[in-house]
Short mmCIF file of C-alpha atoms in Angstrom, two decimals:
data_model
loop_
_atom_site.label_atom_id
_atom_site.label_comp_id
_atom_site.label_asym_id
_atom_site.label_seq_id
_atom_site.Cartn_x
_atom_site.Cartn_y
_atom_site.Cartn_z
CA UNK A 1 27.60 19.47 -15.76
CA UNK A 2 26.94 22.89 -14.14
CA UNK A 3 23.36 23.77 -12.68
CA UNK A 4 23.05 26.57 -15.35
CA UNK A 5 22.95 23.52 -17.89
CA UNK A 6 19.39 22.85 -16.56
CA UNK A 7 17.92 26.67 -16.92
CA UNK A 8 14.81 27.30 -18.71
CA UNK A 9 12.66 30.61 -19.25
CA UNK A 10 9.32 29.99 -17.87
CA UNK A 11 6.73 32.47 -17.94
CA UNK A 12 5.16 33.26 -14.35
CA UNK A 13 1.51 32.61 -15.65
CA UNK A 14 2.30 28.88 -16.92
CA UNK A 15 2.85 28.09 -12.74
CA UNK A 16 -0.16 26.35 -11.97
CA UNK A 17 -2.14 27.92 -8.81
CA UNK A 18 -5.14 25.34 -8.99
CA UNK A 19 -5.55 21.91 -9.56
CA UNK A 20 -7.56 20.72 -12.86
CA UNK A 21 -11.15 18.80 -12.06
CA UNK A 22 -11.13 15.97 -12.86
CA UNK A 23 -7.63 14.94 -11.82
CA UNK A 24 -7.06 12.86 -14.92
CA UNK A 25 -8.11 15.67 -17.18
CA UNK A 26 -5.06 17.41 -17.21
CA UNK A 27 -2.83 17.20 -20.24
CA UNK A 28 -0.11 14.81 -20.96
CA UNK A 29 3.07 14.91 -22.67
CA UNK A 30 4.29 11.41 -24.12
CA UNK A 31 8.22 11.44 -24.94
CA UNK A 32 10.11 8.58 -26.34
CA UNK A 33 13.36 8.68 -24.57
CA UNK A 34 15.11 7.34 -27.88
CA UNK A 35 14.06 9.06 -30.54
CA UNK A 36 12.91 11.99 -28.61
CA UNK A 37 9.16 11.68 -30.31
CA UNK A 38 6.87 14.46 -28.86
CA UNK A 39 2.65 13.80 -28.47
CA UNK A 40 0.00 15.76 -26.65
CA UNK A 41 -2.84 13.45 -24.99
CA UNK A 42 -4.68 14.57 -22.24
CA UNK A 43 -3.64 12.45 -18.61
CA UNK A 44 -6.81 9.95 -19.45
CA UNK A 45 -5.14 8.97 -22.74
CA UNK A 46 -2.09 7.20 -20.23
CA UNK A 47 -4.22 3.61 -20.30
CA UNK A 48 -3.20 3.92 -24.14
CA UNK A 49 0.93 3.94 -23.34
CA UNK A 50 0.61 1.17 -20.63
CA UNK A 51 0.50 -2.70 -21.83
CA UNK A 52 -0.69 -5.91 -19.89
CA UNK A 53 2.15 -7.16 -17.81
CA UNK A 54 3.38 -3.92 -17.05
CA UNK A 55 4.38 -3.07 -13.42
CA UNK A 56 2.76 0.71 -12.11
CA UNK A 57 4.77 1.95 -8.73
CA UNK A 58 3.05 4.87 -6.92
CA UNK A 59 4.33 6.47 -3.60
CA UNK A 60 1.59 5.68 -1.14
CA UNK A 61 3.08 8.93 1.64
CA UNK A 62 0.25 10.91 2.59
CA UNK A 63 0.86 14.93 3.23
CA UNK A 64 0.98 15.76 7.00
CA UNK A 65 -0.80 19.06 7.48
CA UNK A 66 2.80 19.97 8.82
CA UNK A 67 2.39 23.49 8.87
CA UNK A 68 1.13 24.30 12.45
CA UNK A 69 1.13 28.76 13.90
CA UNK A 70 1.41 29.03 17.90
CA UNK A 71 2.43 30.90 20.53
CA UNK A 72 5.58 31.21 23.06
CA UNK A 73 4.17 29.98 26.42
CA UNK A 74 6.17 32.65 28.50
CA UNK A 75 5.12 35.53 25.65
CA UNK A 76 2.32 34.86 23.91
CA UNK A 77 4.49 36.04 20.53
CA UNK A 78 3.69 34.07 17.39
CA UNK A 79 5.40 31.34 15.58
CA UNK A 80 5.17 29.11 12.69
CA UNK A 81 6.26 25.86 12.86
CA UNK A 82 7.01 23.25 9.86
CA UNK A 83 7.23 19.57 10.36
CA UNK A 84 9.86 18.12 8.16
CA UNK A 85 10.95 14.82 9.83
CA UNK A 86 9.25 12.43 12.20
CA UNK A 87 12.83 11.14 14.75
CA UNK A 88 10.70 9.09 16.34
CA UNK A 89 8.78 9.61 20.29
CA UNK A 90 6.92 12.47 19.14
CA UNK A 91 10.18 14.27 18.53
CA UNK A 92 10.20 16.45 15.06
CA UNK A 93 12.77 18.31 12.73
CA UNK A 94 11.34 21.37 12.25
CA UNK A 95 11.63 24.72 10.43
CA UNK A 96 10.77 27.29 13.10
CA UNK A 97 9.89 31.07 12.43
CA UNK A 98 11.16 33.43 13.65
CA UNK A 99 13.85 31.55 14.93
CA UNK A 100 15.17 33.59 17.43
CA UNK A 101 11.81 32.64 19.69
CA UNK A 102 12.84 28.67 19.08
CA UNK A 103 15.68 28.24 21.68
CA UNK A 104 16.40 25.18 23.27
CA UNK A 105 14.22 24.80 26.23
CA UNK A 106 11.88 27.28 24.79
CA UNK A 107 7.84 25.69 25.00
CA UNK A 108 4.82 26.70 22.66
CA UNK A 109 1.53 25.59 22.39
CA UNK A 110 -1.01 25.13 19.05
CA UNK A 111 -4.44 25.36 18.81
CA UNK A 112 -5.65 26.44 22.89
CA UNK A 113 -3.38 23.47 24.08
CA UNK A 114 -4.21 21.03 21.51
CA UNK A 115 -0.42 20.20 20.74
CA UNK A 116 2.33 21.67 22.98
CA UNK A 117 6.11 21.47 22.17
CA UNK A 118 9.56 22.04 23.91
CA UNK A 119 12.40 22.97 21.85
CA UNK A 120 15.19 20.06 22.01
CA UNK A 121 18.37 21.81 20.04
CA UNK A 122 19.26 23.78 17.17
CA UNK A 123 20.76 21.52 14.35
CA UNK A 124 23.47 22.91 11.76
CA UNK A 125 21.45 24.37 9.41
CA UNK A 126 19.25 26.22 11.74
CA UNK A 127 16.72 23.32 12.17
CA UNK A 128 14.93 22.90 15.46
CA UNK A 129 14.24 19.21 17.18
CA UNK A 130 11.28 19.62 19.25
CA UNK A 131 9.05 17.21 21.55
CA UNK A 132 5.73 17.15 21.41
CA UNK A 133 2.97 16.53 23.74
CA UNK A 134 -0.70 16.02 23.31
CA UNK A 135 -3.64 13.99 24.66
CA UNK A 136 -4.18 10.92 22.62
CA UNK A 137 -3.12 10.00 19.14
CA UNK A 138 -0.11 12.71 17.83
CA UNK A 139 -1.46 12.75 13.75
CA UNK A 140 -5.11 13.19 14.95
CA UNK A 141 -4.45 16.26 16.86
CA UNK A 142 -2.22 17.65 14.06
CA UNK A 143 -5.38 17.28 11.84
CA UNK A 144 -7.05 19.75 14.14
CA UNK A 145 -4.52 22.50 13.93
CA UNK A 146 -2.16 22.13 10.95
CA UNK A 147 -2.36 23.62 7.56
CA UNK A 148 -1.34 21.92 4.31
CA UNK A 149 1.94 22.90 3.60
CA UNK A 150 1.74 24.02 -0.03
CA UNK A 151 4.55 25.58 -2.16
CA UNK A 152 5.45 28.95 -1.71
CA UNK A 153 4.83 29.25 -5.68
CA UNK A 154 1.28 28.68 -5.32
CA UNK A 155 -0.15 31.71 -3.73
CA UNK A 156 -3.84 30.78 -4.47
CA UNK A 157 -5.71 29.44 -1.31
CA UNK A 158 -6.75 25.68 -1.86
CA UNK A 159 -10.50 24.99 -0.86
CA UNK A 160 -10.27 21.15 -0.56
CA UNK A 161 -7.14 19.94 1.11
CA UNK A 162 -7.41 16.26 -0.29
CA UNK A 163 -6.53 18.18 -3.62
CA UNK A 164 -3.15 18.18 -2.48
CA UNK A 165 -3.44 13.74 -1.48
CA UNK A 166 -3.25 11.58 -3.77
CA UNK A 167 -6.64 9.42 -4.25
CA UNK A 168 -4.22 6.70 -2.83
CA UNK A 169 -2.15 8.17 -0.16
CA UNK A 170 -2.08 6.19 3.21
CA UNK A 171 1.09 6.76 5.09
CA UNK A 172 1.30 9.76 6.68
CA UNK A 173 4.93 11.69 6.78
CA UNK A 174 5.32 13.51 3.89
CA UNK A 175 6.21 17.46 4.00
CA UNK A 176 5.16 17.74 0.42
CA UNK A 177 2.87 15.58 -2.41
CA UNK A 178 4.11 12.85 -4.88
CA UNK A 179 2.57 15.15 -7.25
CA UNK A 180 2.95 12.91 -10.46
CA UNK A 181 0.17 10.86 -8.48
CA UNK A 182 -2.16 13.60 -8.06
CA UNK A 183 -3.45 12.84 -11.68
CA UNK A 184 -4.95 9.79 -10.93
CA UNK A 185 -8.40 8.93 -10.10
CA UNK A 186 -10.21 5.68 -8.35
CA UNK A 187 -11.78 4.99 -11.62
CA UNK A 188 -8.84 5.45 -14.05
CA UNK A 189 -6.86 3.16 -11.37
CA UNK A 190 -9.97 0.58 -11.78
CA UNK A 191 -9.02 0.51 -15.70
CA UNK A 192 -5.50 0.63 -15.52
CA UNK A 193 -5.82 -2.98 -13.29
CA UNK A 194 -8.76 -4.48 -15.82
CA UNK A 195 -5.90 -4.02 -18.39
CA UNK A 196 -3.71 -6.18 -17.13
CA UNK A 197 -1.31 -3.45 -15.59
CA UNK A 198 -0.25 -4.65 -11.95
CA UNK A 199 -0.06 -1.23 -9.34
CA UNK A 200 2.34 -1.63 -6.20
CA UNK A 201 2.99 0.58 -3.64
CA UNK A 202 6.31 2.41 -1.84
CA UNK A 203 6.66 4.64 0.33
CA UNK A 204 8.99 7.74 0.60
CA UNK A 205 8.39 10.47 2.85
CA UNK A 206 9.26 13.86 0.87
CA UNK A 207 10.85 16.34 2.44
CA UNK A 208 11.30 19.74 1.69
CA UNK A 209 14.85 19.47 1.14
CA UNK A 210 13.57 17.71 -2.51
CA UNK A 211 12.74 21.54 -3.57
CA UNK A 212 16.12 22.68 -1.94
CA UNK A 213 18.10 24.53 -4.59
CA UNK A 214 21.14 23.45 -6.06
CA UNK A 215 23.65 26.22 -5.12
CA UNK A 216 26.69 24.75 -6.10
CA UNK A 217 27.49 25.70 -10.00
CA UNK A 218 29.04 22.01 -9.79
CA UNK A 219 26.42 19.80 -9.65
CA UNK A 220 28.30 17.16 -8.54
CA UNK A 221 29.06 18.91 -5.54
CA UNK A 222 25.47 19.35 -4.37
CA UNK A 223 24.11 17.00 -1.36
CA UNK A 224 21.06 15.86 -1.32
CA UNK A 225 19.25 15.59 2.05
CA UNK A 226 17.82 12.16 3.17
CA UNK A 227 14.29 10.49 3.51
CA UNK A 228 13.06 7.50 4.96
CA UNK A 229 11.55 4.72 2.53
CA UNK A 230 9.78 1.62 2.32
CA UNK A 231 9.52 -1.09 -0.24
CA UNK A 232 6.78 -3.64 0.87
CA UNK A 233 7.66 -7.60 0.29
CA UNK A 234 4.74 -7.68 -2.11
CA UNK A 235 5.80 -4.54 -4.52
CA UNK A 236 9.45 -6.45 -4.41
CA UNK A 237 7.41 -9.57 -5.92
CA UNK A 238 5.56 -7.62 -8.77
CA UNK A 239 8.26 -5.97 -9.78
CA UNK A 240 10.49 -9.09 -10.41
CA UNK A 241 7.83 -10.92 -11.81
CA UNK A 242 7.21 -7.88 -14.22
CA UNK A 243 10.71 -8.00 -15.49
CA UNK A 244 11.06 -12.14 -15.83
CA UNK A 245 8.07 -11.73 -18.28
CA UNK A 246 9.49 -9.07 -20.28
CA UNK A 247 6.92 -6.55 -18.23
CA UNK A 248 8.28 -2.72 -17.74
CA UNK A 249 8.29 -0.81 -14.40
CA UNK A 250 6.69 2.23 -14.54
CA UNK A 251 7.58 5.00 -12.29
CA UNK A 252 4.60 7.05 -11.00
CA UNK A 253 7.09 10.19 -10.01
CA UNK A 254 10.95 11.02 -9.06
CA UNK A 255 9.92 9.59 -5.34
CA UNK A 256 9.16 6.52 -6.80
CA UNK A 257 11.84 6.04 -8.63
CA UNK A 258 14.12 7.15 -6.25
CA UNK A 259 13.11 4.58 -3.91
CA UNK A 260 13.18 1.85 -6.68
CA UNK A 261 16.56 3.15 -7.67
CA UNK A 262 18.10 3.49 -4.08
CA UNK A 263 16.58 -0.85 -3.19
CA UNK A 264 18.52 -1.87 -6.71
CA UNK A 265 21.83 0.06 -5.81
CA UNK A 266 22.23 -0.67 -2.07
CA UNK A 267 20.69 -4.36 -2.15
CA UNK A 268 22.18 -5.22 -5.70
CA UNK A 269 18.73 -6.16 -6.66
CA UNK A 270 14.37 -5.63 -5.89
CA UNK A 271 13.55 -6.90 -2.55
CA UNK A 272 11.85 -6.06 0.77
CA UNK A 273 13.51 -3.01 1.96
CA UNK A 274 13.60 -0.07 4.45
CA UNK A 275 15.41 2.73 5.19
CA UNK A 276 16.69 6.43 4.55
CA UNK A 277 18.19 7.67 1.11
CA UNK A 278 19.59 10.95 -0.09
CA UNK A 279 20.23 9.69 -3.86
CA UNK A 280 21.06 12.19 -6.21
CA UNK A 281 20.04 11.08 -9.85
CA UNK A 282 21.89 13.50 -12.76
CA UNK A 283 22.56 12.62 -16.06
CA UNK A 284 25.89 9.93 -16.43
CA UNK A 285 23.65 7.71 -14.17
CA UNK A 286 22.76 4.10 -15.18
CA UNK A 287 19.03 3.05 -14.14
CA UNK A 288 18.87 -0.06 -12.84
CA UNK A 289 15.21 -0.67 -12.08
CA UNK A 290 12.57 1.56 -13.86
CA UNK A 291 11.37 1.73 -17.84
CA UNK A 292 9.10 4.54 -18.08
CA UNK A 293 8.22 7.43 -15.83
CA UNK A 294 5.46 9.49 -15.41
CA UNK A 295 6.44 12.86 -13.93
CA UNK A 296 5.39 16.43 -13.58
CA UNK A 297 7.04 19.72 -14.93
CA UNK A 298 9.57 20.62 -12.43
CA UNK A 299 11.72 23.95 -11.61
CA UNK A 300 14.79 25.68 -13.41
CA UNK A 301 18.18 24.21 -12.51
CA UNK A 302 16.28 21.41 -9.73
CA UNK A 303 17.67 18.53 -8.66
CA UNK A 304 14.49 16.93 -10.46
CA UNK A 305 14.91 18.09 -13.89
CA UNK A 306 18.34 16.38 -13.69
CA UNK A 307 16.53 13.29 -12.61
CA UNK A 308 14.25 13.89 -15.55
CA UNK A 309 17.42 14.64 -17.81
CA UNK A 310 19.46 11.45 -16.61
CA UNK A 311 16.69 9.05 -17.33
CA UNK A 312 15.72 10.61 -20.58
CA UNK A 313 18.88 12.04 -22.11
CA UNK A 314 19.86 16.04 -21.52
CA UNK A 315 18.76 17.28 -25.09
CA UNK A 316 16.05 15.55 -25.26
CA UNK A 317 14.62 17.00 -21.59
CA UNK A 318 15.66 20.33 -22.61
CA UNK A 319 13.62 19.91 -26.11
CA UNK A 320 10.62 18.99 -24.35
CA UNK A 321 10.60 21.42 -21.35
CA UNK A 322 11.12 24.07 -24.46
CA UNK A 323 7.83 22.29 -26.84
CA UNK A 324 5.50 22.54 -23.05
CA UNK A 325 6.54 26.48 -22.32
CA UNK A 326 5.46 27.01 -26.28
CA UNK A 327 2.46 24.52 -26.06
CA UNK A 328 1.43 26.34 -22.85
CA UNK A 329 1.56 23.26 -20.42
CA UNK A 330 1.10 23.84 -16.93
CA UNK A 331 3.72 23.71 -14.19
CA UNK A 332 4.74 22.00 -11.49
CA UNK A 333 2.83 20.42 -8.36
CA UNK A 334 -0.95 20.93 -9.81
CA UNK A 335 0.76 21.13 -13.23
CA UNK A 336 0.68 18.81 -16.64
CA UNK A 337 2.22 15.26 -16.62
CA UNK A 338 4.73 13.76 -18.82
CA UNK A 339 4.72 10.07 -19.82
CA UNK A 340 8.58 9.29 -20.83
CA UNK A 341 9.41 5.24 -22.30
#
């Protein structure tokens, strides 16, 4: 399929610039993957598509606030640093701007000293590795002096920065939100589990390269960059035991089931596992863990609406991206939800 196949017109103002309050007040989109079935509900109404027995995954990352602006130590010139990936010993992946201040052996420090750094190498691409240094515990000080490292399509300035956690999030490492989660609330959670609906939790750090475009008309030829996961011993369990009873696995978000979908493919079934994927999910691919998924609205020609389109059939993803631009559903990250089964 070419990346052209996965265009859509969207008008500027449907781009969501705030997030709705309450989080589970947002609208939702039910689609039956079969017959291609269309409702509108609102993100509360989701206790009504979920049955006893069920299995809910959610992607417990938590948002770093990896966006951190310092100075050159020899200079005093300005830079902008992003986090992307932890490499372990305090040493980062970054995006570095400009980059012509970030050469190896180059030293900058964030915040009057609070976190200092010495540029490592450049990495094809342009990426920086750089150590960091800092009194005490690395995350804590980056809580001091980072910003939250929103999408460049959402210009608005965001007051509370939990907005952009999920009411779950624990793990920190993530360049970007599970947004599908950010619709949930403590309380809906607390009804989902008196229903009989089991919740387990992975983890996948997002990166930024999940927003990377697809520049290859070929979309076969497009590689996807890779991020670290985690599925816990006790999510393996649920999961299994879902599916002996004749439970389903519900996705909370592409992370999710990316990291469901990478344990079933390199394992050969669910079990503890941990690692680093770069899956790439288009349509001609055969699921072998989820049933539903609950998802956002995601970009033109991304490698996330052909997630979207692979799990519930092209035409029918292209029908309902089409119905939410005429409906007036709102767009990705602090967009509308979709619930597809």
């Amino acid at each position: 399929m070419k990346k052209s196949d996965f265009f859509y017109d969207l008008p500027e103002e449907l781009i969501a610039q705030h997030p709705i309050e309450p989080r589970d007040h947002s609208r939702l989109m039910t689609v039956d993957r079969v017959s291609g079935e269309i409702e509108h509900k609102h993100f509360y109404d989701i206790l009504d598509e979920l049955k006893a027995g069920d299995c809910l995954i959610l992607n417990n990352t938590r948002v770093l606030p990896a966006r951190i602006y310092g100075i050159k130590e020899d200079t005093g010139a300005r830079v902008e640093f992003l986090l992307l990936t932890n490499r372990g010993d305090d040493v980062w992946e970054c995006i570095t701007g400009p980059g012509k201040r970030a050469k190896p052996g180059t030293k900058f420090t964030f915040g009057n000293g609070i976190l200092r750094a010495e540029v490592l190498d450049v990495l094809e691409g342009g990426n920086r590795l750089a150590k960091f240094y800092c009194e005490g515990n690395f995350y804590n000080n980056l809580e001091k002096v980072g910003q939250m490292p929103l999408p460049p399509y959402i210009t608005a300035r965001l007051e509370n920065q939990e907005r952009y956690q999920t009411v779950y999030s624990k793990e920190r490492g993530s360049a970007a939100a599970p947004t599908a989660g950010l619709h949930f609330t403590n309380e809906l959670m607390d009804k989902i589990k008196a229903k009989g609906v089991n919740i387990g939790y992975v983890t996948l750090h997002v990166g930024l390269g999940t927003f990377r475009p697809v520049k290859a008309d070929d979309i076969t030829q497009h590689h996807m960059h890779s991020e670290h996961y985690w599925l816990p011993a006790e999510t393996a369990e649920l999961i299994n035991t879902a599916k002996k009873n004749g439970g389903r696995v519900i996705a909370v978000g592409t992370t999710s089931c990316r990291t469901l979908e990478s344990v079933a493919s390199f394992e050969g079934e669910i079990k503890e596992s941990e690692g680093w994927t770069d899956i790439f999910i288009y349509p001609g691919y055969e699921f072998k863990c989820i049933d539903a998924l609950i998802t956002n609205f995601h970009l033109p020609e991304s490698t996330l609406i052909m997630l979207v389109s692979a799990f519930c059939g092209y035409e029918n993803t292209m029908n309902f991206y089409k119905r939410a631009v005429e409906e007036k559903y709102r767009f990705f990250s602090f967009g509308d939800a979709v619930f597809i089964g």
